[in-house]
PDB file of C-alpha atoms in Angstrom:
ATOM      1  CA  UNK A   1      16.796 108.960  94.304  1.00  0.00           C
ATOM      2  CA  UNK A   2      18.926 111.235  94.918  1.00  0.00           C
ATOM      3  CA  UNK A   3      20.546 113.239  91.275  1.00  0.00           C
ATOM      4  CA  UNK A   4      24.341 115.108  90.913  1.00  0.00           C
ATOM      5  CA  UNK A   5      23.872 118.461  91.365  1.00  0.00           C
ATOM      6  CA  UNK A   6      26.584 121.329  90.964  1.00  0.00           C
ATOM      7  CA  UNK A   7      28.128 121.248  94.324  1.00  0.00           C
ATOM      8  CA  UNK A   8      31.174 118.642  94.813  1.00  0.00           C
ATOM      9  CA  UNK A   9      29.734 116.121  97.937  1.00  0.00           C
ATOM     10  CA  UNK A  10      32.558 114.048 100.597  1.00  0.00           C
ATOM     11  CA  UNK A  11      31.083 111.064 101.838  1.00  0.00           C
ATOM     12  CA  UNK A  12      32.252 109.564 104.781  1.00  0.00           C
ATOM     13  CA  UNK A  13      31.332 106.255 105.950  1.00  0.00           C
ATOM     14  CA  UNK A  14      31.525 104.921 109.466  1.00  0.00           C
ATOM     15  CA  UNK A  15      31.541 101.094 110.532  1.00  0.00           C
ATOM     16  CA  UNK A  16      29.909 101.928 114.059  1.00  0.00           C
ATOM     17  CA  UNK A  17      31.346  99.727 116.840  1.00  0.00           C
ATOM     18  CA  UNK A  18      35.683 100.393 117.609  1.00  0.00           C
ATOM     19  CA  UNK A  19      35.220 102.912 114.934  1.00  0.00           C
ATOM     20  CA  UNK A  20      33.026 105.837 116.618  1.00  0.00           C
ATOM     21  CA  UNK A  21      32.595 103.534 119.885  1.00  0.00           C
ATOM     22  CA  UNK A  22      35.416 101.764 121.942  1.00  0.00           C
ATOM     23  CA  UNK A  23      33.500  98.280 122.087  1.00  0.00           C
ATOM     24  CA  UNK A  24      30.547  96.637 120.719  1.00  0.00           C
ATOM     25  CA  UNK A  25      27.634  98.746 120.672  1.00  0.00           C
ATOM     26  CA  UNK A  26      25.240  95.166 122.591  1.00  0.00           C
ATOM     27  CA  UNK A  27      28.291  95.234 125.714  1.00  0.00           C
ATOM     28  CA  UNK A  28      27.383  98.576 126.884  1.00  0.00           C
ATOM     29  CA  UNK A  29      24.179  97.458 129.041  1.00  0.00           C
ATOM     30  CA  UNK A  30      22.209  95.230 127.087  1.00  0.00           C
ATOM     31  CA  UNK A  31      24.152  91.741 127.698  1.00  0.00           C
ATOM     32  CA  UNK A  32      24.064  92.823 131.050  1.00  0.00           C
ATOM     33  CA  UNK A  33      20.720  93.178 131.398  1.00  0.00           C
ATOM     34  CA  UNK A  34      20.062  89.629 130.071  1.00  0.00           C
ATOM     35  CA  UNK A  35      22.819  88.535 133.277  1.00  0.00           C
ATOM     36  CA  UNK A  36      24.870  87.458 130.985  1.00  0.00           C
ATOM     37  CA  UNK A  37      29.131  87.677 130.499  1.00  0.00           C
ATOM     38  CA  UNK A  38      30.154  89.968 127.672  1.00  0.00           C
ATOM     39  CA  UNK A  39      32.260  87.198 126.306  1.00  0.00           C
ATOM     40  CA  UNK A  40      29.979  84.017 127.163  1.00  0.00           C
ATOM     41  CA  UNK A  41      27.223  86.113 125.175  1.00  0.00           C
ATOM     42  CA  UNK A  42      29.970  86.827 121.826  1.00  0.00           C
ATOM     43  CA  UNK A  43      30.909  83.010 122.561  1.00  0.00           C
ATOM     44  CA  UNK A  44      27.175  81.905 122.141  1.00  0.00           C
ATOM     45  CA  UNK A  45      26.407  83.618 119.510  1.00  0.00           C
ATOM     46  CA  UNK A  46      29.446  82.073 117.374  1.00  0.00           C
ATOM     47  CA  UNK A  47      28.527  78.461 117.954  1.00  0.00           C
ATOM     48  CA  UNK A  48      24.716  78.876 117.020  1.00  0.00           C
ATOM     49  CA  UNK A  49      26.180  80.635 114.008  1.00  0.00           C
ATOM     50  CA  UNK A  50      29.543  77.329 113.801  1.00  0.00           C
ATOM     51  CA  UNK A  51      26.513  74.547 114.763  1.00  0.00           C
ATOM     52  CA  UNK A  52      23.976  75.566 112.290  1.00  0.00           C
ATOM     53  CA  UNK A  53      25.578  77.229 109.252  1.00  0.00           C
ATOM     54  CA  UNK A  54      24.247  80.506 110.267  1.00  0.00           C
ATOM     55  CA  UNK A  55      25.435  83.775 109.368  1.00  0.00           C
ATOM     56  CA  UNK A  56      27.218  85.583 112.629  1.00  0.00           C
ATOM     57  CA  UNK A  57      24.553  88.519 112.141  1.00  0.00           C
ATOM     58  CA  UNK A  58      22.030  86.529 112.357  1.00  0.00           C
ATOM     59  CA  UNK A  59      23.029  84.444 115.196  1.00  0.00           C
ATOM     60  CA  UNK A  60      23.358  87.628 117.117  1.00  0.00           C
ATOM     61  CA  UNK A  61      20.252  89.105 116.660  1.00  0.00           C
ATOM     62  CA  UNK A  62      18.581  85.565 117.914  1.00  0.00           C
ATOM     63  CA  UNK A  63      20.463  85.332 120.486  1.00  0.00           C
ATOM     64  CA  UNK A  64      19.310  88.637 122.124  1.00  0.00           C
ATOM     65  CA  UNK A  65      15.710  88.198 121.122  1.00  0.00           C
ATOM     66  CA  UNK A  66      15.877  84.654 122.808  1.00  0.00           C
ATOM     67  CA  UNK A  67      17.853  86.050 125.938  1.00  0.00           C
ATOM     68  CA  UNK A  68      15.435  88.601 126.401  1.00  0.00           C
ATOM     69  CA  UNK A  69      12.728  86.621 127.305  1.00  0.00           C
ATOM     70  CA  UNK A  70      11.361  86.197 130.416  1.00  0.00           C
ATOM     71  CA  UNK A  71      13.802  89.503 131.576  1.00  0.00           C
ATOM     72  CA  UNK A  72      12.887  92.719 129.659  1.00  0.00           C
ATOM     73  CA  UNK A  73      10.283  93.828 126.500  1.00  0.00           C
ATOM     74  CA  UNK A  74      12.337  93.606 123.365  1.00  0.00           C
ATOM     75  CA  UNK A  75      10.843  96.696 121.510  1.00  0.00           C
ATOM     76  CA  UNK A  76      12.366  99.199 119.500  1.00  0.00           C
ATOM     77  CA  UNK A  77      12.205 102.032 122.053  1.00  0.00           C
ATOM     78  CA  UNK A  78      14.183  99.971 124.923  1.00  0.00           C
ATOM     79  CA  UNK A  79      16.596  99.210 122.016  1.00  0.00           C
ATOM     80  CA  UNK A  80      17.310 102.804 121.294  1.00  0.00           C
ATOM     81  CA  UNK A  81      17.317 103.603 125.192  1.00  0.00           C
ATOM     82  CA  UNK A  82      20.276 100.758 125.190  1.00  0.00           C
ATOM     83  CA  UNK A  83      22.017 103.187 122.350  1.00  0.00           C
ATOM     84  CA  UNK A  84      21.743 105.981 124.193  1.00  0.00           C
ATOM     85  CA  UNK A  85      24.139 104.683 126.888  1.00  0.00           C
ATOM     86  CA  UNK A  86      26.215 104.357 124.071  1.00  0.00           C
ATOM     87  CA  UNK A  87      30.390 105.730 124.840  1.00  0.00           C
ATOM     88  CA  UNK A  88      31.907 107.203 122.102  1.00  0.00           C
ATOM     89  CA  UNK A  89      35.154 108.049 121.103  1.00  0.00           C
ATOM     90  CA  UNK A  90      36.733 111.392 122.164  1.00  0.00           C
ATOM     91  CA  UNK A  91      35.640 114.442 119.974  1.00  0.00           C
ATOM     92  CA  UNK A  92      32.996 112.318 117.650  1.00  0.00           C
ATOM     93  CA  UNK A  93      29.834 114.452 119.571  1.00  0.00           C
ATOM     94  CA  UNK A  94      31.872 117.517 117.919  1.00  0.00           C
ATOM     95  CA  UNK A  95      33.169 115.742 114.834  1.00  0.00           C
ATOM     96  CA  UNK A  96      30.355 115.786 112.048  1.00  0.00           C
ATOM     97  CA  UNK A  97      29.735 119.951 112.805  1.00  0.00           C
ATOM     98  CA  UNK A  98      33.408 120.932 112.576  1.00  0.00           C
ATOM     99  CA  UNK A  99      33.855 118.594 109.655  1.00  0.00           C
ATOM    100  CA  UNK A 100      31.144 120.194 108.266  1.00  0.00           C
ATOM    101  CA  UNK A 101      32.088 123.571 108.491  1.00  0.00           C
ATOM    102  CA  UNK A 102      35.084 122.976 106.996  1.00  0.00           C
ATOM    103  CA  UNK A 103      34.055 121.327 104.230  1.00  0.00           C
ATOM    104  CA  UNK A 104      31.814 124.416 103.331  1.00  0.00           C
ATOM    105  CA  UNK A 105      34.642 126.584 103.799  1.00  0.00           C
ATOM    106  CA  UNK A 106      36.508 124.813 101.038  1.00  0.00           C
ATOM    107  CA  UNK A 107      33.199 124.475  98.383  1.00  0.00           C
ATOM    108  CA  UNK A 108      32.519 120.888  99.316  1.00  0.00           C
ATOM    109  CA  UNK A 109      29.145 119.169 100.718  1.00  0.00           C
ATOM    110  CA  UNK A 110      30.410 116.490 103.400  1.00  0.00           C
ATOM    111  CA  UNK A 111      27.584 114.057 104.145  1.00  0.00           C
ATOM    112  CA  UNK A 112      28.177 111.134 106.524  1.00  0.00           C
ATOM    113  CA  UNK A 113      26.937 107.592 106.385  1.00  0.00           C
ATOM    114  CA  UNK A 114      26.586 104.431 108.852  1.00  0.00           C
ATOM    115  CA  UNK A 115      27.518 101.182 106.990  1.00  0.00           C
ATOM    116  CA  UNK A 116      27.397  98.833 110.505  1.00  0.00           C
ATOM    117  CA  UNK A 117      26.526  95.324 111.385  1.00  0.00           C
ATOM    118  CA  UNK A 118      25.402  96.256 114.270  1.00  0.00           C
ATOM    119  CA  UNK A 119      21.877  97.685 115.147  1.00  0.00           C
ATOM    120  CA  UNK A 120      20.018 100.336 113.647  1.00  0.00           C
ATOM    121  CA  UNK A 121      17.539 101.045 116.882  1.00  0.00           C
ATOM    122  CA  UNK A 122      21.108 101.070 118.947  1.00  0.00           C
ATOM    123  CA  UNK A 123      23.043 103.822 116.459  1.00  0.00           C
ATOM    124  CA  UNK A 124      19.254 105.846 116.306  1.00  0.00           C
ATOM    125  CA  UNK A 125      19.193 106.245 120.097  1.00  0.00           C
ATOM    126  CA  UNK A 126      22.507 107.595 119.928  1.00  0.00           C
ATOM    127  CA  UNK A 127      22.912 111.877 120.640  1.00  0.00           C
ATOM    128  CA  UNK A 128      24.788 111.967 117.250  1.00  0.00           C
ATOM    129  CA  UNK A 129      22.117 110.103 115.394  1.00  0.00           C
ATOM    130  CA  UNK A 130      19.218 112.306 117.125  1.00  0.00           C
ATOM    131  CA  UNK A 131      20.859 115.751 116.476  1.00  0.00           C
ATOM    132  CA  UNK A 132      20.569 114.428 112.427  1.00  0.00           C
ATOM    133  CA  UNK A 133      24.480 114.170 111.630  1.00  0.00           C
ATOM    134  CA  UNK A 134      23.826 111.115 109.808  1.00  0.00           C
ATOM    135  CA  UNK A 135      22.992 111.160 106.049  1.00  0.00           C
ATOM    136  CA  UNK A 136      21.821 107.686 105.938  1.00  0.00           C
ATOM    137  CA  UNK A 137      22.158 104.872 108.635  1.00  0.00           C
ATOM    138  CA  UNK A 138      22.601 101.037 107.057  1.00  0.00           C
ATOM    139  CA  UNK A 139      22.363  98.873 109.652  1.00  0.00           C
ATOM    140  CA  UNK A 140      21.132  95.380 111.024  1.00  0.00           C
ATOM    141  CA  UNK A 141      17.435  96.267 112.164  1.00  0.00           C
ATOM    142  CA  UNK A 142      14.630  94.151 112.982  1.00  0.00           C
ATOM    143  CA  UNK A 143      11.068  93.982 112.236  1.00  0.00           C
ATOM    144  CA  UNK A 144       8.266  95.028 114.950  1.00  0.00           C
ATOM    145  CA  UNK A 145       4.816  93.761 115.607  1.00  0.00           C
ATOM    146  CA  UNK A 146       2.178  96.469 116.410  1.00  0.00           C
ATOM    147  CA  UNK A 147       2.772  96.543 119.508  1.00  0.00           C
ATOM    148  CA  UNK A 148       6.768  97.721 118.852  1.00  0.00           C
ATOM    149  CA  UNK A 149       8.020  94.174 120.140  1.00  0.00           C
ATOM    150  CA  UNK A 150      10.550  92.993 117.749  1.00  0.00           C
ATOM    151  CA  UNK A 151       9.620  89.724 115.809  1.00  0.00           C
ATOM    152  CA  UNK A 152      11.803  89.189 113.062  1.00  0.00           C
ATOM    153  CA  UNK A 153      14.799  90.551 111.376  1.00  0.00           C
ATOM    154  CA  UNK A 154      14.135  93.424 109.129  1.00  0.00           C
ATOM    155  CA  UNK A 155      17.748  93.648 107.639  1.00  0.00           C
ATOM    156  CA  UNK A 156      21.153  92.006 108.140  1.00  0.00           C
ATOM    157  CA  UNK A 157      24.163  93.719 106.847  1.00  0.00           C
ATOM    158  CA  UNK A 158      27.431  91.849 107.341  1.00  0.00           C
ATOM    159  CA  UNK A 159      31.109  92.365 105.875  1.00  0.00           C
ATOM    160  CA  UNK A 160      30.201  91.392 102.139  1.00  0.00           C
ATOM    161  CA  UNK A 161      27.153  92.637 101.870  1.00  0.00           C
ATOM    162  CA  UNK A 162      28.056  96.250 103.137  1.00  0.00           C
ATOM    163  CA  UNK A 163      29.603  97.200  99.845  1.00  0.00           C
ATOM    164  CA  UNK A 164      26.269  97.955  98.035  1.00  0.00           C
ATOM    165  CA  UNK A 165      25.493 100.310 100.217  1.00  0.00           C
ATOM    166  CA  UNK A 166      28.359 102.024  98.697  1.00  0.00           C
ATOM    167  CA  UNK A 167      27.392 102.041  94.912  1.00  0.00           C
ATOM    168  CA  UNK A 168      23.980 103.372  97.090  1.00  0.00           C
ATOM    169  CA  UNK A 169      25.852 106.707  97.687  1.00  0.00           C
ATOM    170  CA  UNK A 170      27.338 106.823  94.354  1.00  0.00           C
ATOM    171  CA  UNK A 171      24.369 106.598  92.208  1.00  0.00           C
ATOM    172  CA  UNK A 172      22.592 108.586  95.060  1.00  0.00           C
ATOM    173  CA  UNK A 173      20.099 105.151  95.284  1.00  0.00           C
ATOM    174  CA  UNK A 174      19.777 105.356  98.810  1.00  0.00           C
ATOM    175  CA  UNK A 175      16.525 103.900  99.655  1.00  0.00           C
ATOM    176  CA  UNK A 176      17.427  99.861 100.317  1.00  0.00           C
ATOM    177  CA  UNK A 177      14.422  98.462  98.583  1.00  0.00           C
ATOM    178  CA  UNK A 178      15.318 100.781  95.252  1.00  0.00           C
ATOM    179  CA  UNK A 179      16.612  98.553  92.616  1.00  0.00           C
ATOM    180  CA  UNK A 180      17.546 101.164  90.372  1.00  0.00           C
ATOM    181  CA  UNK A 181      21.240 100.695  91.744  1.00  0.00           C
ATOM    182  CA  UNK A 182      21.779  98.055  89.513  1.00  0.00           C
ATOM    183  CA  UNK A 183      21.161 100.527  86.610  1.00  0.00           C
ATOM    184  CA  UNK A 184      23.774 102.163  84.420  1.00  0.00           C
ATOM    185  CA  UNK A 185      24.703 105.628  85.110  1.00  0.00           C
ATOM    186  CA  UNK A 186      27.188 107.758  83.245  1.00  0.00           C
ATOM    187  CA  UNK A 187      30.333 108.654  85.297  1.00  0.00           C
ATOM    188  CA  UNK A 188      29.539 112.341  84.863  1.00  0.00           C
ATOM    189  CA  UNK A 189      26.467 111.323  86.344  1.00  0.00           C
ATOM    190  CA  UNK A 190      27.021 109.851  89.400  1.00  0.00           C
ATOM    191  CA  UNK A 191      26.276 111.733  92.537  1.00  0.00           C
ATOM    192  CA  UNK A 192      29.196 110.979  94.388  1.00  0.00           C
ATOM    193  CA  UNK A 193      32.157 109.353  92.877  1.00  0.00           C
ATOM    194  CA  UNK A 194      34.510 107.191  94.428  1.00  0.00           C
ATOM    195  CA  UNK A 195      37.590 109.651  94.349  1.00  0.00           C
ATOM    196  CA  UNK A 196      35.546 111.493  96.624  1.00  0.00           C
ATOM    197  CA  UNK A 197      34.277 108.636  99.115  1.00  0.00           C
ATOM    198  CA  UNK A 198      36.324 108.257 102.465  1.00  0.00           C
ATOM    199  CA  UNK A 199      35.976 105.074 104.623  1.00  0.00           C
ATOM    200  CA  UNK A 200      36.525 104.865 108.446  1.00  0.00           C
ATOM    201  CA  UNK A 201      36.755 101.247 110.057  1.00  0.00           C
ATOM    202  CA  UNK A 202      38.674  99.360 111.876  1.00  0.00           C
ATOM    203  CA  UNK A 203      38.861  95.751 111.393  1.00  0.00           C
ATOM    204  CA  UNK A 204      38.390  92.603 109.011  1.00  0.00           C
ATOM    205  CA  UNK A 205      34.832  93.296 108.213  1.00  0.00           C
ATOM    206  CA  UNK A 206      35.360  96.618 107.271  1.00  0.00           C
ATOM    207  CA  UNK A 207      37.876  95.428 104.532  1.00  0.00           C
ATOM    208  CA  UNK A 208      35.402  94.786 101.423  1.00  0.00           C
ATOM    209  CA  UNK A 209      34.648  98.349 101.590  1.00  0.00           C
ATOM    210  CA  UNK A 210      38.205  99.660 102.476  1.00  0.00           C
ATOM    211  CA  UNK A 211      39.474  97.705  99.446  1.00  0.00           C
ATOM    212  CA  UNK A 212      36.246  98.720  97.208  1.00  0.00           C
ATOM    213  CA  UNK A 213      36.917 102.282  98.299  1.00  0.00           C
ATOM    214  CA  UNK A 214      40.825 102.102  97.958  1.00  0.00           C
ATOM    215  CA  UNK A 215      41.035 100.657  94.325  1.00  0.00           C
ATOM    216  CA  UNK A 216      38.912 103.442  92.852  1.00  0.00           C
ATOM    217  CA  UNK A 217      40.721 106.414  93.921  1.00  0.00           C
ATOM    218  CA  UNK A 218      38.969 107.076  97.747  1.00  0.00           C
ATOM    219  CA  UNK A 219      40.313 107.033 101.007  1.00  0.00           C
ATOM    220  CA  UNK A 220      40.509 104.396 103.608  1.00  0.00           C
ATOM    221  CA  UNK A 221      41.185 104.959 107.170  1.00  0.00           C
ATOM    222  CA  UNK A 222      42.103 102.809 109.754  1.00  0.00           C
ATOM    223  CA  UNK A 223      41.354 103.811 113.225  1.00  0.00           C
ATOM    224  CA  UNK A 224      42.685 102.392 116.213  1.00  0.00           C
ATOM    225  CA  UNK A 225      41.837 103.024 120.435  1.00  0.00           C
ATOM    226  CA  UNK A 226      43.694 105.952 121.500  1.00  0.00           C
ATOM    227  CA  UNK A 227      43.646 104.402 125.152  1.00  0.00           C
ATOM    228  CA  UNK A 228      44.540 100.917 124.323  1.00  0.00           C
ATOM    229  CA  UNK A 229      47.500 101.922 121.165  1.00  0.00           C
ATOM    230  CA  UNK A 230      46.783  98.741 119.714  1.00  0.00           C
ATOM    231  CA  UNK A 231      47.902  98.986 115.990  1.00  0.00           C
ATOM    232  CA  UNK A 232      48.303  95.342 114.968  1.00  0.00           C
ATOM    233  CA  UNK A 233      45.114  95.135 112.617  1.00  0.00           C
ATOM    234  CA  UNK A 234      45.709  98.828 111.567  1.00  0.00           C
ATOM    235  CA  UNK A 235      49.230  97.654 110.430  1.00  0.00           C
ATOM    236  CA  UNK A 236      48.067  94.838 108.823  1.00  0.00           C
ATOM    237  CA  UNK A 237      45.910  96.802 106.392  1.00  0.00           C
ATOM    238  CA  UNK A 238      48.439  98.748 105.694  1.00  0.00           C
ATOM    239  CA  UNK A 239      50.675  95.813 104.890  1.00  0.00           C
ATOM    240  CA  UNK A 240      47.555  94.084 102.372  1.00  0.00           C
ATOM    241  CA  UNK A 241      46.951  97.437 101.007  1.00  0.00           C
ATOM    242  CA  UNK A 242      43.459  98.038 102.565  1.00  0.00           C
ATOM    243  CA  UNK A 243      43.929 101.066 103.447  1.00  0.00           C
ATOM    244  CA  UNK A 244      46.251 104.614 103.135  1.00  0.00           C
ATOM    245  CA  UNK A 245      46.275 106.216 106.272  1.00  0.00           C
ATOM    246  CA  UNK A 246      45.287 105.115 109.788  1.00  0.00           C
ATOM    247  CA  UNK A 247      45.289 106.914 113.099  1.00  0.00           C
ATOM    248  CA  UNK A 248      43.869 106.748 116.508  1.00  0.00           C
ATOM    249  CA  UNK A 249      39.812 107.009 116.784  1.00  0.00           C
ATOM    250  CA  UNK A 250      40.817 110.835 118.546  1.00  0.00           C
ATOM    251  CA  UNK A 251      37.844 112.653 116.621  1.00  0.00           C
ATOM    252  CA  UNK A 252      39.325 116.264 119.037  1.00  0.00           C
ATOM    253  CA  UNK A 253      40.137 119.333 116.789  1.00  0.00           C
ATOM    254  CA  UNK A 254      43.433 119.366 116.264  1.00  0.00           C
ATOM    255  CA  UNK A 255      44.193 115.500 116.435  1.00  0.00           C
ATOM    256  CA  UNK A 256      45.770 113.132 113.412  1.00  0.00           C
ATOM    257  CA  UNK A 257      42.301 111.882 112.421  1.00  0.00           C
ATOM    258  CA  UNK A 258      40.916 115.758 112.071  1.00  0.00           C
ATOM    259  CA  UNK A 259      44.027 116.975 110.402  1.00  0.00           C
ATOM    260  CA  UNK A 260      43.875 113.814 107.441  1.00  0.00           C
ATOM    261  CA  UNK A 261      40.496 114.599 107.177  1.00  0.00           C
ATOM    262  CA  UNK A 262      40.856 118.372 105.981  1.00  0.00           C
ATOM    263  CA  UNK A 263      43.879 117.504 104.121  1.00  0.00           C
ATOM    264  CA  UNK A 264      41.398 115.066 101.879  1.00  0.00           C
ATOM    265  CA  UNK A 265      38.695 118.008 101.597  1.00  0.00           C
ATOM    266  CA  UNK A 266      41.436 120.087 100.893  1.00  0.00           C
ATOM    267  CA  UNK A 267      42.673 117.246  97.765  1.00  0.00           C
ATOM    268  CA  UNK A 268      39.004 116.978  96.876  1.00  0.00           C
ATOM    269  CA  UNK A 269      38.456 121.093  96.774  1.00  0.00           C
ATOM    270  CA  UNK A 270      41.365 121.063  94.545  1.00  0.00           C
ATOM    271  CA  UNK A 271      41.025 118.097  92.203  1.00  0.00           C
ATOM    272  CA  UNK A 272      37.310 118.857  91.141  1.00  0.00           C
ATOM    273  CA  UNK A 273      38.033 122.841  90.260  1.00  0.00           C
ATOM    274  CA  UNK A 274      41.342 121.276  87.957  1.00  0.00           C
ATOM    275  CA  UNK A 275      38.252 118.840  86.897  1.00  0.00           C
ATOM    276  CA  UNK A 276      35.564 121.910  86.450  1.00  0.00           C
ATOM    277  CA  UNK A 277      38.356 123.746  84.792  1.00  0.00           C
ATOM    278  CA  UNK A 278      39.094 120.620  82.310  1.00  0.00           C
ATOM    279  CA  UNK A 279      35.590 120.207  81.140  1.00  0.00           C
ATOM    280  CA  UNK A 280      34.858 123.743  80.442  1.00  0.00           C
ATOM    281  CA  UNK A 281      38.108 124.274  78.353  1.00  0.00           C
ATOM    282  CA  UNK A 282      37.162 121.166  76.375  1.00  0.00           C
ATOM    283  CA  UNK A 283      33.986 122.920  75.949  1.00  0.00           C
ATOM    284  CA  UNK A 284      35.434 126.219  75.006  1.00  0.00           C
ATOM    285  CA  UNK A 285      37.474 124.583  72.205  1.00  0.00           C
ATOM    286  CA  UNK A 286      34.625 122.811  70.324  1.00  0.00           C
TER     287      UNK A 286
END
């Protein structure tokens, strides 16, 4: 567990795939590997999950266990050689440093997170996730026999179920198996508060979070492909109110995405000296 300390802390969460990468993270070599169509494999996997009352996670994961056999070694080390083929989105190699740097400029801790559905091995093979940019990854993972072949799945996170991972970060609870995020903690005691929690995605299944985030005084992004302009499910969280602001998935200096981003460490900087200010006046006149 993680405690509050005296320094303010930003988190900000990333769904993975269309949010820091332009398509799903399994399209970029490993369904091709297995000889099989991008969408036959996506079409597959959604009628074992249709036929058998399966969640979509779940049927995923089996499906490239299953179609792996006979044609490569499932083990964690080929699956984090698959993530390090991994395209990302302009600027994001750049992003968490600059970000970073900023935030210390202004008083404020930024710490990023990985609340994804897709696979932990994948997002770990990644450059960003081996130079250490990541806080905390939550992600679908499986579990390995001893000789690193995967057997079974370890954990499944899918669009409801991603939430807890954000009362994780606020209680500072991070380990998954740590029940003590079901405990009470005092709202001057929680390590990172939801006013100062922002939350990038860019679809349906990021909406639990985008709405959890929203309604308690964060910031929700949507993000969009800068190539492809495509703002249809951007506008339409707009529209329900799932999110404030969106812009395209340009993580550059300079771009919309880096610009909203200060401008929130900038509101954060601000709101918790007013805050500091507050309590110790209170203080002073007891």
């Amino acid at each position: 567990m993680e405690y509050k300390g005296r320094d303010t802390v930003l988190a900000v969460c990333y769904d993975f795939d269309k949010t820091l990468s332009p398509t799903d993270m399994q399209a970029q070599g490993y369904i091709q590997s297995v000889d099989f169509d991008v969408a036959d494999f996506w079409n597959k996997t959604n009628a074992l999950a249709a036929e058998n009352d399966m969640d979509g996670n779940l049927a995923y994961m089996y499906v490239m266990m299953d179609e792996a056999r006979g044609k490569l070694v499932f083990t964690r080390k080929s699956l984090e050689e698959y993530g390090s083929r991994v395209q990302l989105f302009p600027g994001v190699s750049e992003w968490f440093d600059r970000i970073n740097a900023y935030g210390e400029q202004k008083g404020i801790i930024v710490e990023h997170y990985i609340i994804s559905s897709g696979l932990k091995e994948m997002i770990d093979g990644t450059g960003i996730a081996r130079k250490g940019v990541f806080k905390k990854v939550y992600a679908s993972s499986f579990y390995y026999d001893e000789r690193g072949v995967a057997v079974w799945p370890a954990q499944v996170i899918n669009y409801t179920n991603k939430t807890q991972f954000l009362f994780r970060i606020e209680k500072g609870v991070l380990d998954i198996n740590d029940d003590g995020v079901n405990e009470y903690f005092a709202p001057e005691n929680l390590r990172v508060p939801f006013r100062n929690m922002v939350y990038i995605g860019d679809s349906d299944t990021d909406i639990p979070c985008m709405k959890l985030v929203n309604m308690n005084g964060g910031h929700a992004i949507g993000v969009y492909d800068p190539e492809k302009g495509n703002k249809e499910r951007v506008y339409k969280m707009l529209r329900d109110n799932r999110i404030r602001y969106f812009a395209p998935a340009d993580y550059r200096d300079g771009t919309e995405l880096d610009i909203l981003l200060k401008q929130i460490i900038d509101k954060t900087s601000a709101y918790e000296k007013l805050e500091t200010k507050h309590i110790s006046d209170v203080y002073e006149t007891k």
